[in-house]
mmCIF file of C-alpha atoms in Angstrom:
data_model
loop_
_atom_site.group_PDB
_atom_site.id
_atom_site.type_symbol
_atom_site.label_atom_id
_atom_site.label_comp_id
_atom_site.label_asym_id
_atom_site.label_seq_id
_atom_site.Cartn_x
_atom_site.Cartn_y
_atom_site.Cartn_z
ATOM 1 C CA UNK A 1 95.231 136.657 116.232
ATOM 2 C CA UNK A 2 94.435 139.853 118.164
ATOM 3 C CA UNK A 3 96.911 141.449 120.614
ATOM 4 C CA UNK A 4 95.729 143.572 123.560
ATOM 5 C CA UNK A 5 98.351 145.640 125.467
ATOM 6 C CA UNK A 6 97.390 147.079 128.868
ATOM 7 C CA UNK A 7 98.686 150.308 130.434
ATOM 8 C CA UNK A 8 101.250 148.459 132.599
ATOM 9 C CA UNK A 9 102.845 146.852 129.556
ATOM 10 C CA UNK A 10 101.344 143.367 129.876
ATOM 11 C CA UNK A 11 99.650 141.917 126.844
ATOM 12 C CA UNK A 12 97.132 139.240 125.961
ATOM 13 C CA UNK A 13 96.950 137.180 122.768
ATOM 14 C CA UNK A 14 93.444 136.294 121.705
ATOM 15 C CA UNK A 15 92.912 133.528 119.151
ATOM 16 C CA UNK A 16 89.681 134.043 117.268
ATOM 17 C CA UNK A 17 88.151 131.659 114.793
ATOM 18 C CA UNK A 18 87.063 130.516 112.377
ATOM 19 C CA UNK A 19 90.623 130.253 111.142
ATOM 20 C CA UNK A 20 91.844 130.662 107.580
ATOM 21 C CA UNK A 21 94.476 127.955 107.908
ATOM 22 C CA UNK A 22 97.803 127.968 106.075
ATOM 23 C CA UNK A 23 98.734 131.003 103.966
ATOM 24 C CA UNK A 24 102.042 130.555 102.158
ATOM 25 C CA UNK A 25 101.261 132.709 99.118
ATOM 26 C CA UNK A 26 101.624 136.108 100.782
ATOM 27 C CA UNK A 27 104.470 137.719 102.748
ATOM 28 C CA UNK A 28 104.118 136.862 106.431
ATOM 29 C CA UNK A 29 103.651 140.538 107.297
ATOM 30 C CA UNK A 30 100.590 140.648 105.038
ATOM 31 C CA UNK A 31 98.932 137.444 106.261
ATOM 32 C CA UNK A 32 95.485 137.991 107.806
ATOM 33 C CA UNK A 33 95.344 137.685 111.584
ATOM 34 C CA UNK A 34 93.356 134.461 111.345
ATOM 35 C CA UNK A 35 95.806 132.786 108.944
ATOM 36 C CA UNK A 36 99.235 131.309 109.619
ATOM 37 C CA UNK A 37 102.338 130.841 107.456
ATOM 38 C CA UNK A 38 103.589 127.912 109.567
ATOM 39 C CA UNK A 39 100.722 125.905 111.037
ATOM 40 C CA UNK A 40 101.417 122.188 111.600
ATOM 41 C CA UNK A 41 99.724 119.191 113.270
ATOM 42 C CA UNK A 42 96.653 121.231 114.188
ATOM 43 C CA UNK A 43 92.976 120.413 113.634
ATOM 44 C CA UNK A 44 90.891 123.453 112.721
ATOM 45 C CA UNK A 45 87.284 122.705 113.578
ATOM 46 C CA UNK A 46 84.359 124.754 114.934
ATOM 47 C CA UNK A 47 86.642 127.781 115.447
ATOM 48 C CA UNK A 48 88.878 125.677 117.711
ATOM 49 C CA UNK A 49 92.564 124.797 117.676
ATOM 50 C CA UNK A 50 93.214 121.153 118.518
ATOM 51 C CA UNK A 51 96.190 118.869 118.110
ATOM 52 C CA UNK A 52 95.831 116.121 115.520
ATOM 53 C CA UNK A 53 95.201 112.528 116.631
ATOM 54 C CA UNK A 54 97.957 109.965 116.860
ATOM 55 C CA UNK A 55 98.176 107.497 113.962
ATOM 56 C CA UNK A 56 98.757 103.791 114.440
ATOM 57 C CA UNK A 57 99.302 101.347 111.572
ATOM 58 C CA UNK A 58 97.197 98.251 112.227
ATOM 59 C CA UNK A 59 97.372 96.488 108.882
ATOM 60 C CA UNK A 60 99.450 93.431 107.929
ATOM 61 C CA UNK A 61 102.225 95.185 105.999
ATOM 62 C CA UNK A 62 105.183 93.244 107.496
ATOM 63 C CA UNK A 63 103.648 89.964 106.297
ATOM 64 C CA UNK A 64 103.442 90.877 102.644
ATOM 65 C CA UNK A 65 105.816 91.557 99.761
ATOM 66 C CA UNK A 66 107.654 94.903 100.136
ATOM 67 C CA UNK A 67 105.461 95.808 103.124
ATOM 68 C CA UNK A 68 103.264 97.796 100.770
ATOM 69 C CA UNK A 69 99.510 98.107 101.218
ATOM 70 C CA UNK A 70 97.611 98.918 98.029
ATOM 71 C CA UNK A 71 94.058 99.258 99.266
ATOM 72 C CA UNK A 72 91.463 98.811 101.989
ATOM 73 C CA UNK A 73 87.733 98.150 101.601
ATOM 74 C CA UNK A 74 84.690 96.537 103.220
ATOM 75 C CA UNK A 75 81.543 94.810 101.958
ATOM 76 C CA UNK A 76 78.608 92.720 103.142
ATOM 77 C CA UNK A 77 78.178 89.255 101.618
ATOM 78 C CA UNK A 78 74.888 87.643 100.616
ATOM 79 C CA UNK A 79 74.502 86.153 104.125
ATOM 80 C CA UNK A 80 74.796 89.572 105.780
ATOM 81 C CA UNK A 81 78.344 89.072 107.074
ATOM 82 C CA UNK A 82 80.709 92.043 106.812
ATOM 83 C CA UNK A 83 84.254 91.593 105.513
ATOM 84 C CA UNK A 84 87.160 94.063 105.622
ATOM 85 C CA UNK A 85 89.904 93.469 103.064
ATOM 86 C CA UNK A 86 93.428 94.781 102.628
ATOM 87 C CA UNK A 87 95.329 94.266 99.371
ATOM 88 C CA UNK A 88 99.067 93.679 99.547
ATOM 89 C CA UNK A 89 101.718 94.246 96.901
ATOM 90 C CA UNK A 90 102.175 90.499 96.518
ATOM 91 C CA UNK A 91 99.460 88.062 95.495
ATOM 92 C CA UNK A 92 97.674 88.331 98.826
ATOM 93 C CA UNK A 93 94.349 89.746 99.914
ATOM 94 C CA UNK A 94 94.149 90.004 103.705
ATOM 95 C CA UNK A 95 90.816 89.646 105.499
ATOM 96 C CA UNK A 96 90.343 91.111 108.946
ATOM 97 C CA UNK A 97 89.576 88.070 111.094
ATOM 98 C CA UNK A 98 90.192 88.860 114.776
ATOM 99 C CA UNK A 99 88.722 85.539 115.939
ATOM 100 C CA UNK A 100 91.457 83.726 113.996
ATOM 101 C CA UNK A 101 94.295 85.766 115.495
ATOM 102 C CA UNK A 102 96.738 86.706 116.591
ATOM 103 C CA UNK A 103 97.550 88.148 114.131
ATOM 104 C CA UNK A 104 93.994 89.224 113.238
ATOM 105 C CA UNK A 105 94.523 88.960 109.464
ATOM 106 C CA UNK A 106 93.968 85.909 107.254
ATOM 107 C CA UNK A 107 95.549 85.799 103.799
ATOM 108 C CA UNK A 108 94.048 84.648 100.500
ATOM 109 C CA UNK A 109 95.405 84.339 96.964
ATOM 110 C CA UNK A 110 94.001 87.382 95.220
ATOM 111 C CA UNK A 111 95.679 87.801 91.817
ATOM 112 C CA UNK A 112 97.238 85.723 89.016
ATOM 113 C CA UNK A 113 100.573 87.397 89.765
ATOM 114 C CA UNK A 114 101.963 90.112 92.008
ATOM 115 C CA UNK A 115 99.790 93.206 92.362
ATOM 116 C CA UNK A 116 101.192 96.678 92.165
ATOM 117 C CA UNK A 117 102.831 99.027 92.273
ATOM 118 C CA UNK A 118 99.715 101.167 91.812
ATOM 119 C CA UNK A 119 96.811 101.149 94.292
ATOM 120 C CA UNK A 120 93.988 98.668 93.827
ATOM 121 C CA UNK A 121 90.728 100.055 92.437
ATOM 122 C CA UNK A 122 87.699 98.320 93.952
ATOM 123 C CA UNK A 123 83.908 98.411 93.896
ATOM 124 C CA UNK A 124 81.169 96.502 95.727
ATOM 125 C CA UNK A 125 78.579 94.989 93.364
ATOM 126 C CA UNK A 126 75.950 92.291 93.994
ATOM 127 C CA UNK A 127 77.262 91.522 97.516
ATOM 128 C CA UNK A 128 80.780 90.890 96.228
ATOM 129 C CA UNK A 129 83.987 92.898 96.197
ATOM 130 C CA UNK A 130 85.328 93.439 92.671
ATOM 131 C CA UNK A 131 88.852 94.783 92.208
ATOM 132 C CA UNK A 132 91.412 95.461 89.524
ATOM 133 C CA UNK A 133 95.097 96.313 89.444
ATOM 134 C CA UNK A 134 97.841 96.761 86.875
ATOM 135 C CA UNK A 135 100.106 93.912 87.939
ATOM 136 C CA UNK A 136 103.344 92.645 86.454
ATOM 137 C CA UNK A 137 104.520 89.051 85.997
ATOM 138 C CA UNK A 138 108.099 88.526 84.776
ATOM 139 C CA UNK A 139 108.134 92.018 83.348
ATOM 140 C CA UNK A 140 104.825 91.614 81.478
ATOM 141 C CA UNK A 141 101.693 93.464 82.517
ATOM 142 C CA UNK A 142 98.892 91.001 83.246
ATOM 143 C CA UNK A 143 95.509 92.761 83.333
ATOM 144 C CA UNK A 144 92.791 91.188 85.432
ATOM 145 C CA UNK A 145 89.494 91.779 87.189
ATOM 146 C CA UNK A 146 88.755 89.650 90.243
ATOM 147 C CA UNK A 147 86.024 89.341 92.846
ATOM 148 C CA UNK A 148 85.375 87.736 96.210
ATOM 149 C CA UNK A 149 81.885 86.936 97.474
ATOM 150 C CA UNK A 150 82.913 86.262 101.071
ATOM 151 C CA UNK A 151 81.981 82.574 100.740
ATOM 152 C CA UNK A 152 84.737 80.934 98.673
ATOM 153 C CA UNK A 153 88.161 80.172 100.109
ATOM 154 C CA UNK A 154 89.902 82.551 97.679
ATOM 155 C CA UNK A 155 88.922 85.361 95.325
ATOM 156 C CA UNK A 156 88.099 84.362 91.748
ATOM 157 C CA UNK A 157 89.970 85.903 88.823
ATOM 158 C CA UNK A 158 89.349 83.419 85.984
ATOM 159 C CA UNK A 159 86.284 82.574 83.921
ATOM 160 C CA UNK A 160 85.532 79.507 81.776
ATOM 161 C CA UNK A 161 83.284 79.926 78.750
ATOM 162 C CA UNK A 162 80.943 77.675 76.746
ATOM 163 C CA UNK A 163 83.745 76.749 74.330
ATOM 164 C CA UNK A 164 85.771 75.490 77.382
ATOM 165 C CA UNK A 165 88.377 78.272 77.020
ATOM 166 C CA UNK A 166 89.364 80.180 80.169
ATOM 167 C CA UNK A 167 90.316 83.830 80.513
ATOM 168 C CA UNK A 168 92.722 84.999 83.208
ATOM 169 C CA UNK A 169 90.239 87.689 84.238
ATOM 170 C CA UNK A 170 86.585 87.885 85.187
ATOM 171 C CA UNK A 171 86.387 90.463 82.400
ATOM 172 C CA UNK A 172 87.274 88.409 79.360
ATOM 173 C CA UNK A 173 86.348 87.176 75.894
ATOM 174 C CA UNK A 174 86.160 83.518 74.887
ATOM 175 C CA UNK A 175 88.525 81.919 72.397
ATOM 176 C CA UNK A 176 85.718 81.734 69.816
ATOM 177 C CA UNK A 177 84.725 85.420 70.044
ATOM 178 C CA UNK A 178 88.196 86.926 70.548
ATOM 179 C CA UNK A 179 89.074 87.527 66.849
ATOM 180 C CA UNK A 180 85.791 89.398 66.288
ATOM 181 C CA UNK A 181 86.100 91.576 69.387
ATOM 182 C CA UNK A 182 89.838 92.156 68.871
ATOM 183 C CA UNK A 183 89.244 93.358 65.328
ATOM 184 C CA UNK A 184 86.894 96.039 66.685
ATOM 185 C CA UNK A 185 89.532 97.504 69.021
ATOM 186 C CA UNK A 186 91.580 100.582 68.020
ATOM 187 C CA UNK A 187 94.144 99.529 65.427
ATOM 188 C CA UNK A 188 92.186 96.301 64.808
ATOM 189 C CA UNK A 189 94.839 93.983 66.295
ATOM 190 C CA UNK A 190 94.832 90.380 65.073
ATOM 191 C CA UNK A 191 94.323 88.259 68.189
ATOM 192 C CA UNK A 192 93.743 84.577 68.854
ATOM 193 C CA UNK A 193 92.392 84.707 72.405
ATOM 194 C CA UNK A 194 91.022 84.111 74.836
ATOM 195 C CA UNK A 195 91.295 87.741 75.906
ATOM 196 C CA UNK A 196 91.767 88.878 79.499
ATOM 197 C CA UNK A 197 90.601 92.443 80.156
ATOM 198 C CA UNK A 198 91.687 94.729 82.990
ATOM 199 C CA UNK A 199 91.905 98.417 83.739
ATOM 200 C CA UNK A 200 93.536 100.854 86.079
ATOM 201 C CA UNK A 201 90.198 102.145 87.394
ATOM 202 C CA UNK A 202 86.928 100.416 88.278
ATOM 203 C CA UNK A 203 83.494 101.965 88.790
ATOM 204 C CA UNK A 204 79.775 101.283 88.490
ATOM 205 C CA UNK A 205 76.887 103.144 86.867
ATOM 206 C CA UNK A 206 73.474 102.088 85.548
ATOM 207 C CA UNK A 207 73.899 98.629 87.135
ATOM 208 C CA UNK A 208 77.033 98.024 85.027
ATOM 209 C CA UNK A 209 80.685 97.734 86.007
ATOM 210 C CA UNK A 210 83.106 100.090 84.246
ATOM 211 C CA UNK A 211 86.797 99.605 83.457
ATOM 212 C CA UNK A 212 88.691 102.770 82.450
ATOM 213 C CA UNK A 213 92.214 102.969 80.965
ATOM 214 C CA UNK A 214 92.007 99.431 79.657
ATOM 215 C CA UNK A 215 94.611 96.760 78.965
ATOM 216 C CA UNK A 216 93.852 93.568 77.034
ATOM 217 C CA UNK A 217 95.976 90.411 77.158
ATOM 218 C CA UNK A 218 95.906 87.993 74.228
ATOM 219 C CA UNK A 219 96.647 84.813 76.152
ATOM 220 C CA UNK A 220 97.673 82.908 73.029
ATOM 221 C CA UNK A 221 100.612 85.198 72.230
ATOM 222 C CA UNK A 222 101.170 86.843 75.616
ATOM 223 C CA UNK A 223 100.817 90.261 73.961
ATOM 224 C CA UNK A 224 99.298 93.043 76.038
ATOM 225 C CA UNK A 225 97.464 95.826 74.209
ATOM 226 C CA UNK A 226 97.120 99.092 76.121
ATOM 227 C CA UNK A 227 94.213 101.422 75.429
ATOM 228 C CA UNK A 228 94.609 104.326 77.887
ATOM 229 C CA UNK A 229 91.599 106.179 76.427
ATOM 230 C CA UNK A 230 89.211 103.214 76.313
ATOM 231 C CA UNK A 231 86.228 102.563 78.585
ATOM 232 C CA UNK A 232 84.867 98.991 78.761
ATOM 233 C CA UNK A 233 81.600 98.096 80.500
ATOM 234 C CA UNK A 234 79.842 94.905 81.545
ATOM 235 C CA UNK A 235 76.350 93.874 80.503
ATOM 236 C CA UNK A 236 73.539 95.420 82.521
ATOM 237 C CA UNK A 237 73.179 93.491 85.784
ATOM 238 C CA UNK A 238 75.719 90.873 84.627
ATOM 239 C CA UNK A 239 79.147 91.740 86.090
ATOM 240 C CA UNK A 240 80.777 88.646 84.556
ATOM 241 C CA UNK A 241 79.606 89.330 80.986
ATOM 242 C CA UNK A 242 81.893 91.693 79.031
ATOM 243 C CA UNK A 243 81.471 90.295 75.510
ATOM 244 C CA UNK A 244 79.430 92.593 73.200
ATOM 245 C CA UNK A 245 78.894 89.724 70.743
ATOM 246 C CA UNK A 246 77.082 87.785 73.471
ATOM 247 C CA UNK A 247 75.162 90.665 75.074
ATOM 248 C CA UNK A 248 74.628 93.990 73.317
ATOM 249 C CA UNK A 249 74.553 95.939 76.595
ATOM 250 C CA UNK A 250 78.250 95.077 77.118
ATOM 251 C CA UNK A 251 80.860 96.886 75.089
ATOM 252 C CA UNK A 252 83.587 99.500 74.906
ATOM 253 C CA UNK A 253 84.277 102.988 73.592
ATOM 254 C CA UNK A 254 87.648 104.465 72.647
ATOM 255 C CA UNK A 255 88.000 108.245 72.785
ATOM 256 C CA UNK A 256 90.176 108.832 69.748
ATOM 257 C CA UNK A 257 89.568 112.594 69.820
ATOM 258 C CA UNK A 258 91.662 113.236 72.949
ATOM 259 C CA UNK A 259 95.432 113.118 73.262
ATOM 260 C CA UNK A 260 95.771 112.386 76.978
ATOM 261 C CA UNK A 261 94.899 109.273 79.002
ATOM 262 C CA UNK A 262 92.388 108.131 81.593
ATOM 263 C CA UNK A 263 93.366 108.921 85.176
ATOM 264 C CA UNK A 264 90.309 107.922 87.202
ATOM 265 C CA UNK A 265 86.531 107.978 87.421
ATOM 266 C CA UNK A 266 83.672 108.784 89.763
ATOM 267 C CA UNK A 267 79.885 108.588 89.566
ATOM 268 C CA UNK A 268 77.405 111.117 90.916
ATOM 269 C CA UNK A 269 73.692 110.418 90.628
ATOM 270 C CA UNK A 270 72.902 109.493 87.023
ATOM 271 C CA UNK A 271 76.194 110.872 85.684
ATOM 272 C CA UNK A 272 79.683 109.433 85.508
ATOM 273 C CA UNK A 273 82.903 111.417 85.175
ATOM 274 C CA UNK A 274 85.870 109.960 83.314
ATOM 275 C CA UNK A 275 88.959 111.866 84.377
ATOM 276 C CA UNK A 276 91.792 112.370 81.952
ATOM 277 C CA UNK A 277 95.134 114.102 82.404
ATOM 278 C CA UNK A 278 93.852 117.360 80.914
ATOM 279 C CA UNK A 279 90.102 116.959 80.789
ATOM 280 C CA UNK A 280 86.936 115.303 82.098
ATOM 281 C CA UNK A 281 84.367 113.379 80.054
ATOM 282 C CA UNK A 282 80.829 113.122 81.358
ATOM 283 C CA UNK A 283 78.824 109.977 80.642
ATOM 284 C CA UNK A 284 75.082 109.518 81.142
ATOM 285 C CA UNK A 285 72.857 106.476 80.506
ATOM 286 C CA UNK A 286 70.651 106.641 77.393
ATOM 287 C CA UNK A 287 68.247 103.815 78.245
ATOM 288 C CA UNK A 288 69.315 101.900 75.137
ATOM 289 C CA UNK A 289 71.042 98.529 75.495
ATOM 290 C CA UNK A 290 72.807 98.886 72.142
ATOM 291 C CA UNK A 291 74.204 102.390 72.794
ATOM 292 C CA UNK A 292 73.935 102.660 76.600
ATOM 293 C CA UNK A 293 75.927 105.878 77.083
ATOM 294 C CA UNK A 294 76.080 109.451 75.898
ATOM 295 C CA UNK A 295 79.562 110.984 76.227
ATOM 296 C CA UNK A 296 80.355 114.697 76.446
ATOM 297 C CA UNK A 297 83.783 116.272 76.944
ATOM 298 C CA UNK A 298 83.267 118.976 79.560
ATOM 299 C CA UNK A 299 85.833 121.429 78.189
ATOM 300 C CA UNK A 300 85.645 122.656 74.596
ATOM 301 C CA UNK A 301 89.425 122.696 74.212
ATOM 302 C CA UNK A 302 92.375 120.343 73.855
ATOM 303 C CA UNK A 303 93.559 121.158 77.365
ATOM 304 C CA UNK A 304 91.437 121.856 80.410
ATOM 305 C CA UNK A 305 90.836 120.850 84.005
ATOM 306 C CA UNK A 306 91.739 117.202 84.521
ATOM 307 C CA UNK A 307 93.510 115.050 87.109
ATOM 308 C CA UNK A 308 97.293 114.817 86.886
ATOM 309 C CA UNK A 309 97.485 112.756 90.097
ATOM 310 C CA UNK A 310 95.142 109.797 89.465
ATOM 311 C CA UNK A 311 94.797 108.657 93.067
ATOM 312 C CA UNK A 312 93.973 112.156 94.277
ATOM 313 C CA UNK A 313 90.412 111.591 93.014
ATOM 314 C CA UNK A 314 88.158 111.029 96.026
ATOM 315 C CA UNK A 315 84.427 111.130 96.644
ATOM 316 C CA UNK A 316 81.996 111.207 99.542
ATOM 317 C CA UNK A 317 78.295 111.456 98.718
ATOM 318 C CA UNK A 318 77.705 114.276 96.197
ATOM 319 C CA UNK A 319 81.152 115.822 96.734
ATOM 320 C CA UNK A 320 84.263 114.876 94.806
ATOM 321 C CA UNK A 321 87.762 116.323 94.857
ATOM 322 C CA UNK A 322 90.914 115.985 92.742
ATOM 323 C CA UNK A 323 94.241 117.614 91.917
ATOM 324 C CA UNK A 324 94.645 119.211 88.515
ATOM 325 C CA UNK A 325 97.642 120.785 86.824
ATOM 326 C CA UNK A 326 96.865 124.268 88.137
ATOM 327 C CA UNK A 327 94.883 123.833 91.357
ATOM 328 C CA UNK A 328 92.907 121.522 93.625
ATOM 329 C CA UNK A 329 89.223 121.228 92.759
ATOM 330 C CA UNK A 330 85.924 119.985 94.071
ATOM 331 C CA UNK A 331 83.397 118.719 91.549
ATOM 332 C CA UNK A 332 79.635 118.325 91.804
ATOM 333 C CA UNK A 333 76.813 117.669 89.368
ATOM 334 C CA UNK A 334 76.776 121.329 88.331
ATOM 335 C CA UNK A 335 80.367 122.620 88.370
ATOM 336 C CA UNK A 336 83.997 122.408 89.476
ATOM 337 C CA UNK A 337 85.452 124.891 91.978
ATOM 338 C CA UNK A 338 88.990 125.582 93.187
ATOM 339 C CA UNK A 339 89.824 124.929 96.843
ATOM 340 C CA UNK A 340 93.619 125.252 96.849
ATOM 341 C CA UNK A 341 93.395 128.747 98.305
ATOM 342 C CA UNK A 342 96.483 130.239 99.925
ATOM 343 C CA UNK A 343 97.921 126.769 100.584
ATOM 344 C CA UNK A 344 98.034 125.772 96.932
ATOM 345 C CA UNK A 345 101.679 126.567 96.240
ATOM 346 C CA UNK A 346 102.931 124.798 99.385
ATOM 347 C CA UNK A 347 100.914 121.684 98.509
ATOM 348 C CA UNK A 348 102.293 121.615 94.979
ATOM 349 C CA UNK A 349 105.859 121.936 96.295
ATOM 350 C CA UNK A 350 105.278 118.808 98.401
ATOM 351 C CA UNK A 351 103.667 116.993 95.467
ATOM 352 C CA UNK A 352 106.766 117.738 93.398
ATOM 353 C CA UNK A 353 108.982 116.297 96.156
ATOM 354 C CA UNK A 354 106.889 113.121 96.641
ATOM 355 C CA UNK A 355 108.890 109.887 96.407
ATOM 356 C CA UNK A 356 105.854 107.636 95.848
ATOM 357 C CA UNK A 357 102.318 107.947 94.500
ATOM 358 C CA UNK A 358 100.318 110.656 96.332
ATOM 359 C CA UNK A 359 96.863 109.431 97.336
ATOM 360 C CA UNK A 360 93.818 111.170 98.797
ATOM 361 C CA UNK A 361 90.562 110.474 100.560
ATOM 362 C CA UNK A 362 87.457 112.276 101.813
ATOM 363 C CA UNK A 363 86.806 111.321 105.434
ATOM 364 C CA UNK A 364 83.513 112.340 107.104
ATOM 365 C CA UNK A 365 84.313 111.567 110.772
ATOM 366 C CA UNK A 366 87.258 110.769 113.013
ATOM 367 C CA UNK A 367 85.238 109.106 115.736
ATOM 368 C CA UNK A 368 81.606 108.684 116.681
ATOM 369 C CA UNK A 369 80.235 112.102 117.529
ATOM 370 C CA UNK A 370 83.256 113.910 116.047
ATOM 371 C CA UNK A 371 82.172 114.984 112.568
ATOM 372 C CA UNK A 372 85.070 116.410 110.581
ATOM 373 C CA UNK A 373 84.446 116.287 106.817
ATOM 374 C CA UNK A 374 87.871 116.674 105.226
ATOM 375 C CA UNK A 375 89.710 116.032 101.992
ATOM 376 C CA UNK A 376 93.119 114.607 102.862
ATOM 377 C CA UNK A 377 96.109 114.378 100.515
ATOM 378 C CA UNK A 378 98.763 111.908 101.683
ATOM 379 C CA UNK A 379 102.258 112.681 100.361
ATOM 380 C CA UNK A 380 105.277 110.494 101.147
ATOM 381 C CA UNK A 381 108.396 112.654 101.472
ATOM 382 C CA UNK A 382 111.981 111.549 102.074
ATOM 383 C CA UNK A 383 111.810 111.611 105.884
ATOM 384 C CA UNK A 384 108.100 111.680 106.755
ATOM 385 C CA UNK A 385 104.568 111.515 105.449
ATOM 386 C CA UNK A 386 102.747 114.834 105.125
ATOM 387 C CA UNK A 387 98.956 114.920 105.103
ATOM 388 C CA UNK A 388 97.331 118.086 103.776
ATOM 389 C CA UNK A 389 93.861 118.421 105.323
ATOM 390 C CA UNK A 390 91.104 120.567 103.823
ATOM 391 C CA UNK A 391 88.026 121.276 105.951
ATOM 392 C CA UNK A 392 84.873 121.521 103.844
ATOM 393 C CA UNK A 393 83.019 123.332 106.615
ATOM 394 C CA UNK A 394 85.606 126.023 107.363
ATOM 395 C CA UNK A 395 87.323 126.014 103.952
ATOM 396 C CA UNK A 396 90.898 125.993 105.237
ATOM 397 C CA UNK A 397 94.049 123.872 104.954
ATOM 398 C CA UNK A 398 96.481 122.595 107.552
ATOM 399 C CA UNK A 399 99.399 120.146 107.197
ATOM 400 C CA UNK A 400 100.008 117.151 109.455
ATOM 401 C CA UNK A 401 103.472 115.595 109.620
ATOM 402 C CA UNK A 402 103.463 111.887 110.444
ATOM 403 C CA UNK A 403 106.717 109.990 111.117
ATOM 404 C CA UNK A 404 105.906 107.213 108.643
ATOM 405 C CA UNK A 405 108.410 106.435 105.909
ATOM 406 C CA UNK A 406 107.364 105.883 102.314
ATOM 407 C CA UNK A 407 106.368 102.382 101.293
ATOM 408 C CA UNK A 408 104.455 101.464 104.436
ATOM 409 C CA UNK A 409 100.943 102.398 103.328
ATOM 410 C CA UNK A 410 99.704 103.395 99.880
ATOM 411 C CA UNK A 411 95.937 103.299 100.375
ATOM 412 C CA UNK A 412 93.819 104.528 97.460
ATOM 413 C CA UNK A 413 90.976 107.031 97.747
ATOM 414 C CA UNK A 414 87.729 106.260 99.551
ATOM 415 C CA UNK A 415 89.310 103.391 101.451
ATOM 416 C CA UNK A 416 88.964 104.424 105.082
#
């Protein structure tokens, strides 16, 4: 901000962009003219200062358990019809159906028991929406993977095998094969089966679905085995086949050489990135059905750059972003770079004060013709929701304060 004082004592303030955004890491007297220690509810774009848009919640929170929304996604079914889904904290998946309204949302049974409290991880594959969630039934975690093809009345989250046994997840192992597969898991647990497999995070690479930070339910005993460092993948082109004894391109890998746990994943070109609390593991296809992946830990140390806030991992095209222990990073095929800048400390103070799970997203536009590529971190505080907005074009941060209390919307990354 430049100040011009004329000879008669009048003065003019000139605002000149591009702006540097929030700077809370230097004394106010030392802040650059184009930075601000107290910017709020401002959009910084094309060297302009604009007020942020108004936000309106238009999802069916009041109709679902605890008014908590766990995810939002869209897909096109095999007939070419588009569907927009919202996952609630109960057993309901809501489909946007304005012709059936009001209200414009139709509910379906979407899980074997209540979903939550973590966001739903979802992925479109073969004209269907696949999704997973760590849900709890009577105090017991019940892992599952479900899908909806847009044609059936409800999503499908069970699978019946040739031996007539049924798993409570699309990702499962038959009663016959369960003892063999269970004995290959870390610790070689003795299981009866059938096994139901789920995970906190879902992705796709090399025409195969991926489950990361895996849980396995032995339906015979009700015992849930947690494998936070295990990746499980489906057979190539067969999203319902997860049994390595039936198809060698399906299988799992447990990273026993790391001490932290899986916190998310993203794929970029031919590479996948498995985020852990204090590290990142890169996976690339080998072309072999028996050993389909090559895994490489990106940091040659026990502790390195990872994601301590799982749902801060977001991606748009070749650009990904996430929050680590020491900074906020973008990641590409070649490297990871810090973007926290002079707003880093203020963002971490808000993250420490969050009263629910912080989530993030990369949003390319706000409206048709208004391109504004931003990484947005949504933090629920005690009295409001604060959104930290990073502009990729101008490389600056600004906070937006939204009068929305915690518990209304917990959308995961890449959902808008």
